[in-house]
Coordinates of C-alpha atoms in Angstrom, one line a residue:
M1 CA 0.3 0.2 0.8
E2 CA 1.4 2.8 -1.7
K3 CA 1.3 6.7 0.5
S4 CA -1.7 8.6 -1.4
A5 CA -0.6 12.0 -3.1
L6 CA -3.5 12.4 -1.4
D7 CA -3.2 16.6 -0.6
T8 CA -3.9 17.2 2.9
T9 CA -2.0 20.5 3.7
I10 CA -3.5 23.0 5.6
S11 CA -3.8 26.7 5.2
T12 CA -2.6 29.2 8.0
L13 CA -2.7 33.7 8.1
G14 CA 1.1 33.5 9.0
P15 CA 3.8 32.6 11.5
C16 CA 2.3 32.1 14.9
K17 CA 4.2 34.8 17.2
M18 CA 2.6 34.5 20.7
E19 CA 3.7 31.9 22.9
S20 CA 0.9 30.0 24.1
R21 CA 0.3 30.7 28.0
L22 CA -1.6 27.3 27.5
P23 CA -0.4 25.4 30.8
Y24 CA 0.1 21.9 29.2
R25 CA 3.2 19.3 28.5
T26 CA 2.6 17.8 24.9
W27 CA 1.7 19.9 22.2
A28 CA 0.6 18.9 18.8
D29 CA 3.0 20.8 16.7
D30 CA 4.4 19.1 13.5
K31 CA 2.2 16.1 14.3
K32 CA 1.1 14.2 12.0
I33 CA -1.0 10.7 11.8
Q34 CA -1.3 9.0 9.7
I35 CA -4.0 6.9 8.2
V36 CA -6.0 4.2 6.3
V37 CA -8.6 6.0 4.5
D38 CA -10.9 3.9 1.8
D39 CA -13.8 4.8 0.4
E40 CA -16.3 4.1 2.8
L41 CA -14.7 7.6 4.1
A42 CA -14.1 9.1 0.1
E43 CA -16.2 7.8 -2.9
E44 CA -13.2 9.2 -4.9
I45 CA -10.4 6.9 -3.4
S46 CA -10.5 3.3 -5.9
E47 CA -7.7 1.5 -3.2
P48 CA -7.7 2.3 0.1
Q49 CA -3.5 4.9 0.6
R50 CA -2.1 5.5 3.9
V51 CA -2.5 9.6 3.9
D52 CA -1.1 11.6 7.1
F53 CA -3.4 14.6 8.1
E54 CA -2.4 17.3 10.4
A55 CA -3.4 17.0 14.2
A56 CA -5.4 18.3 16.1
G57 CA -4.4 20.3 19.5
P58 CA -2.9 23.2 20.9
R59 CA 0.2 24.9 19.6
K60 CA 3.2 26.3 21.2
K61 CA 3.1 29.6 19.8
L62 CA -0.5 31.1 18.1
Y63 CA -0.7 33.4 15.5
F64 CA -3.5 35.8 17.2
D65 CA -3.0 38.0 20.9
S66 CA -6.0 35.4 22.5
S67 CA -6.5 39.1 25.2
R68 CA -7.5 40.7 21.3
A69 CA -9.2 38.2 19.4
K70 CA -12.6 38.6 18.5
C71 CA -15.0 35.2 18.2
A72 CA -18.3 34.5 15.8
I73 CA -20.5 31.4 16.1
V74 CA -22.9 30.4 13.3
T75 CA -25.0 27.4 13.3
C76 CA -26.5 26.1 9.4
G77 CA -29.2 24.2 7.6
G78 CA -31.1 20.7 9.9
L79 CA -32.1 20.3 13.8
C80 CA -28.9 18.3 15.3
P81 CA -28.4 17.0 18.4
G82 CA -25.7 18.4 19.9
I83 CA -24.8 21.7 18.3
N84 CA -25.7 23.0 22.3
D85 CA -22.6 21.4 23.0
V86 CA -20.9 22.2 20.2
I87 CA -21.5 25.8 21.1
R88 CA -20.5 25.1 24.7
A89 CA -17.6 24.2 24.0
V90 CA -16.5 27.2 22.1
V91 CA -16.9 29.2 23.9
M92 CA -16.2 27.9 27.1
E93 CA -12.7 26.8 25.7
A94 CA -11.9 30.4 24.2
H95 CA -13.2 31.8 27.2
H96 CA -10.8 29.9 29.7
A97 CA -8.5 28.0 28.1
Y98 CA -7.9 31.2 25.8
H99 CA -9.0 34.3 27.2
V100 CA -11.0 36.0 24.3
P101 CA -12.8 39.3 25.3
S102 CA -16.0 38.9 23.0
I103 CA -17.5 36.0 21.1
I104 CA -20.6 36.3 19.2
G105 CA -22.9 34.9 18.5
I106 CA -24.8 35.3 15.0
P107 CA -28.6 34.3 15.6
Y108 CA -31.2 32.3 12.4
G109 CA -27.6 30.7 10.0
L110 CA -25.8 32.5 7.4
E111 CA -29.4 35.4 7.7
G112 CA -28.0 36.4 10.4
F113 CA -24.9 38.6 9.0
I114 CA -26.8 39.9 6.2
S115 CA -28.5 43.9 7.7
K116 CA -32.0 43.5 5.6
F117 CA -33.3 40.4 8.2
G118 CA -32.8 42.6 11.3
H119 CA -31.1 39.8 13.0
N120 CA -28.9 41.1 16.0
P121 CA -26.2 38.8 17.1
V122 CA -25.9 37.6 21.0
E123 CA -23.0 38.5 23.4
L124 CA -21.2 34.5 24.4
T125 CA -20.4 34.1 27.0
P126 CA -20.3 31.2 29.8
Q127 CA -22.9 32.5 32.1
K128 CA -25.6 32.7 28.6
V129 CA -23.7 29.1 27.5
A130 CA -24.3 27.5 30.6
D131 CA -27.8 24.6 30.8
I132 CA -28.3 24.9 26.1
H133 CA -26.0 21.3 25.7
R134 CA -29.9 20.4 28.1
F135 CA -31.1 21.5 25.4
G136 CA -31.4 19.8 21.7
G137 CA -31.7 22.1 18.4
T138 CA -29.6 25.3 18.4
M139 CA -29.7 28.8 21.2
L140 CA -28.2 31.1 17.7
G141 CA -30.9 29.4 15.9
S142 CA -30.9 28.2 11.9
S143 CA -31.4 29.0 8.4
R144 CA -31.2 27.5 5.1
G145 CA -30.4 28.6 1.8
P146 CA -26.5 30.4 0.5
Q147 CA -26.1 34.4 1.5
P148 CA -24.3 36.4 -0.6
P149 CA -20.7 36.0 0.7
D150 CA -19.4 39.8 -0.3
E151 CA -21.9 40.9 1.7
I152 CA -21.2 38.0 5.0
V153 CA -18.1 39.6 4.8
D154 CA -18.9 42.8 5.0
T155 CA -20.2 41.8 8.4
L156 CA -17.0 39.9 9.6
E157 CA -15.3 43.2 9.0
R158 CA -17.2 45.8 10.4
S159 CA -17.6 43.9 13.2
N160 CA -13.5 43.7 13.8
V161 CA -14.1 39.9 14.2
N162 CA -11.1 37.7 14.2
I163 CA -11.9 34.4 13.1
L164 CA -15.6 32.7 12.5
F165 CA -16.7 28.9 13.5
I166 CA -18.9 27.9 11.1
I167 CA -21.3 24.7 12.6
G168 CA -23.4 22.9 8.8
G169 CA -23.7 20.6 6.3
D170 CA -22.3 19.5 3.1
G171 CA -24.4 22.9 2.2
T172 CA -22.8 24.6 4.9
M173 CA -18.7 23.7 4.5
K174 CA -19.1 24.6 0.4
A175 CA -20.6 28.4 1.7
A176 CA -17.7 28.3 3.8
Q177 CA -14.7 28.1 1.8
A178 CA -17.8 31.1 -0.4
I179 CA -16.7 32.7 2.6
N180 CA -12.6 32.1 2.9
R181 CA -12.4 32.2 -0.6
E182 CA -14.1 36.2 -0.5
I183 CA -12.0 36.7 3.0
R184 CA -8.0 36.0 1.0
S185 CA -10.0 38.4 -2.2
R186 CA -9.4 40.8 0.8
G187 CA -6.6 39.9 2.3
L188 CA -7.9 40.1 5.1
K189 CA -6.6 37.9 7.7
I190 CA -9.9 35.9 9.7
S191 CA -9.7 32.2 10.4
V192 CA -13.0 30.6 8.4
I193 CA -13.6 27.1 10.8
G194 CA -15.7 24.7 10.3
I195 CA -17.6 22.1 12.2
P196 CA -19.4 19.6 10.2
K197 CA -22.7 18.7 11.0
T198 CA -25.3 15.9 9.3
I199 CA -27.5 13.6 11.1
D200 CA -27.9 11.6 7.6
N201 CA -24.2 11.1 8.1
D202 CA -22.9 11.8 4.5
I203 CA -20.0 14.5 4.7
N204 CA -17.1 13.1 2.7
F205 CA -14.1 12.1 4.0
I206 CA -16.5 12.1 8.4
S207 CA -16.5 8.3 9.5
Q208 CA -19.4 9.4 11.9
S209 CA -20.8 13.2 12.2
F210 CA -22.2 14.2 15.4
G211 CA -25.6 13.3 17.1
F212 CA -26.1 10.9 14.9
E213 CA -25.3 8.0 17.6
T214 CA -27.8 9.9 19.6
A215 CA -29.4 9.9 16.3
V216 CA -29.5 6.4 16.3
Y217 CA -30.3 5.9 19.4
K218 CA -33.6 8.1 18.7
A219 CA -34.7 5.5 15.6
T220 CA -34.7 2.3 17.4
E221 CA -37.2 3.9 19.5
A222 CA -39.6 4.3 16.7
I223 CA -38.7 0.5 15.1
E224 CA -39.4 -0.7 19.0
C225 CA -42.6 1.4 19.2
A226 CA -42.9 -0.3 14.5
H227 CA -42.6 -3.7 15.9
T228 CA -45.5 -3.7 19.0
E229 CA -47.5 -1.7 16.5
A230 CA -46.9 -4.8 14.3
C231 CA -47.1 -7.7 16.3
G232 CA -50.8 -5.9 17.6
T233 CA -52.4 -7.1 14.8
P234 CA -52.8 -9.7 12.5
N235 CA -50.5 -9.0 9.4
G236 CA -50.0 -5.9 10.5
I237 CA -46.9 -3.5 9.0
G238 CA -44.8 -1.1 10.8
L239 CA -43.1 1.6 8.5
V240 CA -41.2 3.5 9.7
K241 CA -39.9 6.8 7.7
L242 CA -36.1 8.0 9.0
M243 CA -33.6 10.8 8.4
G244 CA -31.0 9.3 4.8
R245 CA -31.9 12.0 1.4
E246 CA -28.8 9.8 -0.1
S247 CA -27.3 7.8 2.4
G248 CA -28.6 4.8 4.8
F249 CA -26.0 5.5 7.2
I250 CA -29.5 5.9 9.9
A251 CA -31.6 3.6 8.7
A252 CA -28.2 0.5 8.6
Q253 CA -27.4 1.1 11.6
S254 CA -30.9 1.3 13.4
T255 CA -31.1 -1.2 11.4
L256 CA -28.9 -3.3 13.5
A257 CA -29.0 -2.2 16.6
L258 CA -32.5 -3.9 16.7
K259 CA -33.1 -7.3 15.4
D260 CA -37.0 -7.1 14.2
V261 CA -36.4 -5.6 11.2
N262 CA -37.6 -7.3 7.7
F263 CA -37.0 -5.3 5.0
V264 CA -35.0 -1.5 5.5
L265 CA -34.8 0.5 2.2
I266 CA -31.5 2.8 1.3
P267 CA -31.1 5.4 -1.7
E268 CA -27.5 2.8 -2.7
A269 CA -29.7 -0.3 -3.4
Q270 CA -32.4 -0.2 -6.6
F271 CA -35.5 -2.7 -5.0
Q272 CA -38.3 -3.3 -7.1
L273 CA -41.7 -4.2 -5.4
E274 CA -42.9 -6.2 -8.0
G275 CA -41.8 -9.6 -9.4
E276 CA -39.2 -12.3 -8.4
G277 CA -37.1 -10.2 -6.1
G278 CA -40.1 -8.2 -5.8
L279 CA -41.0 -6.3 -1.9
L280 CA -43.8 -6.8 -2.1
P281 CA -43.7 -10.4 -2.6
A282 CA -41.7 -10.6 0.6
I283 CA -43.8 -9.1 2.7
E284 CA -46.3 -11.2 1.3
Q285 CA -44.6 -14.6 2.3
R286 CA -43.2 -12.9 5.5
L287 CA -47.3 -12.1 6.5
R288 CA -48.1 -15.7 5.4
E289 CA -44.8 -17.3 7.6
R290 CA -45.0 -14.6 10.7
G291 CA -48.3 -12.5 10.6
H292 CA -46.3 -9.0 11.0
A293 CA -43.1 -7.2 9.3
V294 CA -42.1 -4.9 9.9
I295 CA -40.2 -2.2 7.3
V296 CA -37.8 0.5 7.9
T297 CA -37.0 3.3 5.3
A298 CA -35.0 6.3 4.6
E299 CA -36.4 9.7 2.8
G300 CA -34.3 8.9 0.3
A301 CA -35.0 6.0 -0.7
G302 CA -37.6 3.9 -3.8
Q303 CA -36.8 7.8 -5.9
H304 CA -36.8 5.2 -9.2
L305 CA -39.7 4.2 -8.5
L306 CA -41.3 8.1 -7.9
A307 CA -41.2 11.0 -10.3
H308 CA -38.6 12.8 -9.9
H309 CA -38.5 16.6 -8.8
T310 CA -37.0 19.0 -10.0
E311 CA -37.6 22.1 -8.5
T312 CA -35.0 22.2 -5.0
D313 CA -35.1 23.2 -1.5
P314 CA -33.7 26.5 -0.2
S315 CA -30.2 24.2 0.2
G316 CA -30.4 23.3 -2.9
N317 CA -31.8 19.8 -2.3
R318 CA -33.7 18.0 -5.1
V319 CA -36.5 18.2 -3.5
L320 CA -37.8 13.9 -2.9
G321 CA -41.0 12.8 -3.6
N322 CA -42.4 10.6 -0.6
V323 CA -41.3 6.9 0.0
A324 CA -44.0 5.7 2.2
D325 CA -47.2 7.1 0.7
L326 CA -45.6 4.5 -2.3
L327 CA -45.1 2.2 -0.3
R328 CA -48.3 2.4 1.5
Q329 CA -50.8 2.9 -1.2
E330 CA -48.3 -0.4 -3.3
I331 CA -48.5 -2.7 -0.1
K332 CA -52.5 -1.3 0.5
R333 CA -52.9 -2.4 -3.7
Y334 CA -51.1 -6.0 -3.7
L335 CA -52.3 -7.4 -0.7
N336 CA -56.3 -6.3 -0.9
H337 CA -54.9 -8.2 -4.3
K338 CA -53.8 -11.3 -3.1
K339 CA -57.2 -10.9 -0.6
I340 CA -55.2 -10.9 3.0
E341 CA -56.6 -8.4 5.5
H342 CA -53.4 -6.4 6.7
S343 CA -53.1 -2.4 8.5
V344 CA -49.9 -0.9 7.9
K345 CA -48.6 1.4 11.1
F346 CA -46.7 4.4 9.5
I347 CA -44.5 6.4 11.9
D348 CA -42.0 9.5 11.0
P349 CA -40.2 10.4 14.1
S350 CA -37.5 12.8 11.9
Y351 CA -37.8 16.0 13.7
I352 CA -38.5 14.2 17.0
I353 CA -35.1 12.7 16.1
R354 CA -32.8 15.7 15.0
S355 CA -34.3 17.7 17.6
V356 CA -33.2 16.0 21.3
P357 CA -30.9 17.0 23.6
A358 CA -27.5 14.7 22.6
Q359 CA -26.9 11.6 24.6
A360 CA -23.1 10.9 26.5
G361 CA -21.3 9.6 23.2
D362 CA -22.2 12.7 21.5
K363 CA -21.9 15.3 23.9
V364 CA -18.4 14.0 24.6
Y365 CA -17.3 13.9 20.7
C366 CA -19.4 18.0 20.2
G367 CA -16.7 19.4 23.2
F368 CA -13.8 17.9 21.7
L369 CA -14.6 18.9 18.5
G370 CA -15.6 22.5 20.0
Q371 CA -11.9 22.5 21.4
Y372 CA -10.2 21.4 18.7
A373 CA -12.0 24.0 16.8
V374 CA -11.0 26.2 19.0
H375 CA -7.2 25.3 19.4
A376 CA -6.7 25.5 15.1
A377 CA -8.4 28.9 15.2
M378 CA -5.8 30.7 17.1
A379 CA -2.2 29.0 15.8
G380 CA -3.7 30.5 12.7
R381 CA -5.6 27.7 11.2
T382 CA -8.0 28.0 8.3
D383 CA -10.4 27.0 5.3
M384 CA -10.6 23.4 7.3
V385 CA -12.7 20.8 9.4
V386 CA -11.8 19.8 12.7
A387 CA -12.9 16.2 12.2
K388 CA -12.4 12.8 14.1
L389 CA -11.2 9.5 12.0
Q390 CA -10.4 6.1 13.2
D391 CA -10.4 7.5 16.7
R392 CA -8.2 10.4 16.2
Y393 CA -8.6 13.8 15.9
V394 CA -7.4 15.3 12.7
H395 CA -7.7 19.2 10.7
L396 CA -8.9 18.7 7.1
P397 CA -9.5 21.0 4.3
L398 CA -12.7 21.8 3.3
K399 CA -11.9 21.1 -0.3
L400 CA -12.1 17.5 0.6
V401 CA -15.3 17.1 3.1
T402 CA -17.3 19.1 -0.5
T403 CA -16.2 17.1 -3.1
S404 CA -19.0 14.7 -2.3
R405 CA -21.1 12.6 -0.1
R406 CA -20.4 9.8 2.0
K407 CA -22.5 6.6 1.2
L408 CA -23.3 3.4 2.2
N409 CA -21.0 1.4 0.3
I410 CA -23.0 -1.8 -0.4
Y411 CA -20.1 -3.7 -1.0
S412 CA -18.9 -3.1 3.1
D413 CA -19.4 -5.1 5.8
L414 CA -21.6 -3.1 8.1
W415 CA -23.9 -3.5 4.3
R416 CA -23.3 -7.7 4.8
A417 CA -24.5 -7.6 8.0
V418 CA -28.4 -5.5 7.6
L419 CA -28.5 -8.0 5.1
E420 CA -28.1 -10.7 7.4
S421 CA -29.7 -9.0 10.3
T422 CA -32.9 -7.9 7.9
G423 CA -32.4 -11.9 5.9
Q424 CA -33.0 -9.6 2.0
G425 CA -29.9 -10.6 0.3
M426 CA -33.2 -12.7 -1.8
L427 CA -34.4 -9.2 -2.5
K428 CA -33.4 -8.0 -5.9
G429 CA -31.2 -4.6 -5.7
M430 CA -29.6 -5.4 -2.3
L431 CA -26.2 -7.2 -3.5
P432 CA -23.7 -6.0 -5.8
P433 CA -24.2 -6.5 -9.1
P434 CA -21.9 -9.9 -10.3
G435 CA -18.7 -9.4 -11.6
K436 CA -18.4 -6.5 -10.0
R437 CA -15.4 -5.5 -6.7
Q438 CA -16.8 -7.7 -3.2

């Protein structure tokens, strides 16, 4: 296995000349972490490669005089468990470790930078954020959709902001790139640090995004309810729709957590409804043999069976067809034709899952991300995100995480385990095509 030529160089604002006052004996200066990267982390990697990443952590020398620095935090996109934990970690680290005198929160996402929306920034102090980790959502509010980078940078300049922490998903990280380009074009010394957030777990190079563990746990509660409902009536069918526009990670992981799921549908595996290997005959067989069934579907599954929409949402994502409606209609039609009495119980817990507080594991993760983001910013790093790869915290260039969206690899051990758990390997579209890479 050869070393990769993948560029993992982290941009800096300039040489670090300030002595850090942090009382640590271990530092991350010049420390590289070698990680084997494959196509489960990044779709563009065809063969496993050894890649060196810059280690996250405090540096002996700082770029900013932290006693004069000013930070801004903004949260964008949909809600996700743990956002408040990240905000709190950034504020606490910046205030207590580096004695930063001013940290402002930008309300309602990128809209908060644009004066016409009338949102006023809020001063974030340890007292202000002390209890926010007990609650879901984001104390700053959020919004979707792009805003002009030049107007955003105008606001950063007027506010004398030195460091921008931007928390969001794939679209938000692309916005961070655009903001950074505008900053560079003006010759400004403003650090842009991204903290990746996506409940779908689909950001390139990020093996597990914060909030995912909590989302899976809450999803299993919905699946348990669906199983109970299905068992409570003759030929009962519990149908659960989970998040996952282009990737089926939540659906797959929650299915593995509970062995009660009989069919799981994801965007990466194109199933068919009827005929040999079709979902509907398989449901019929399951009902005849066991008298109930549980189906879990990601929201982006089955789009090949639905009418294509040309419109997009405010974030630029294609509007999806409703796979749950399709399944309910087709199951009813098929089973009625077979004269099989049945009852479909549908559960969509999406907004409940998105809005809950993070669980312990995610809280720890969010704390590390917030701390490491502050360390990176104070050392003059920019145009990057903080990430955890194989239990090591590293710096990643923004360009690496925005090249594509990560998808569940149907050649992987994860998907094999799902097929074994559900027994649905006989369905068409579930297995890798013959003759392809195994």
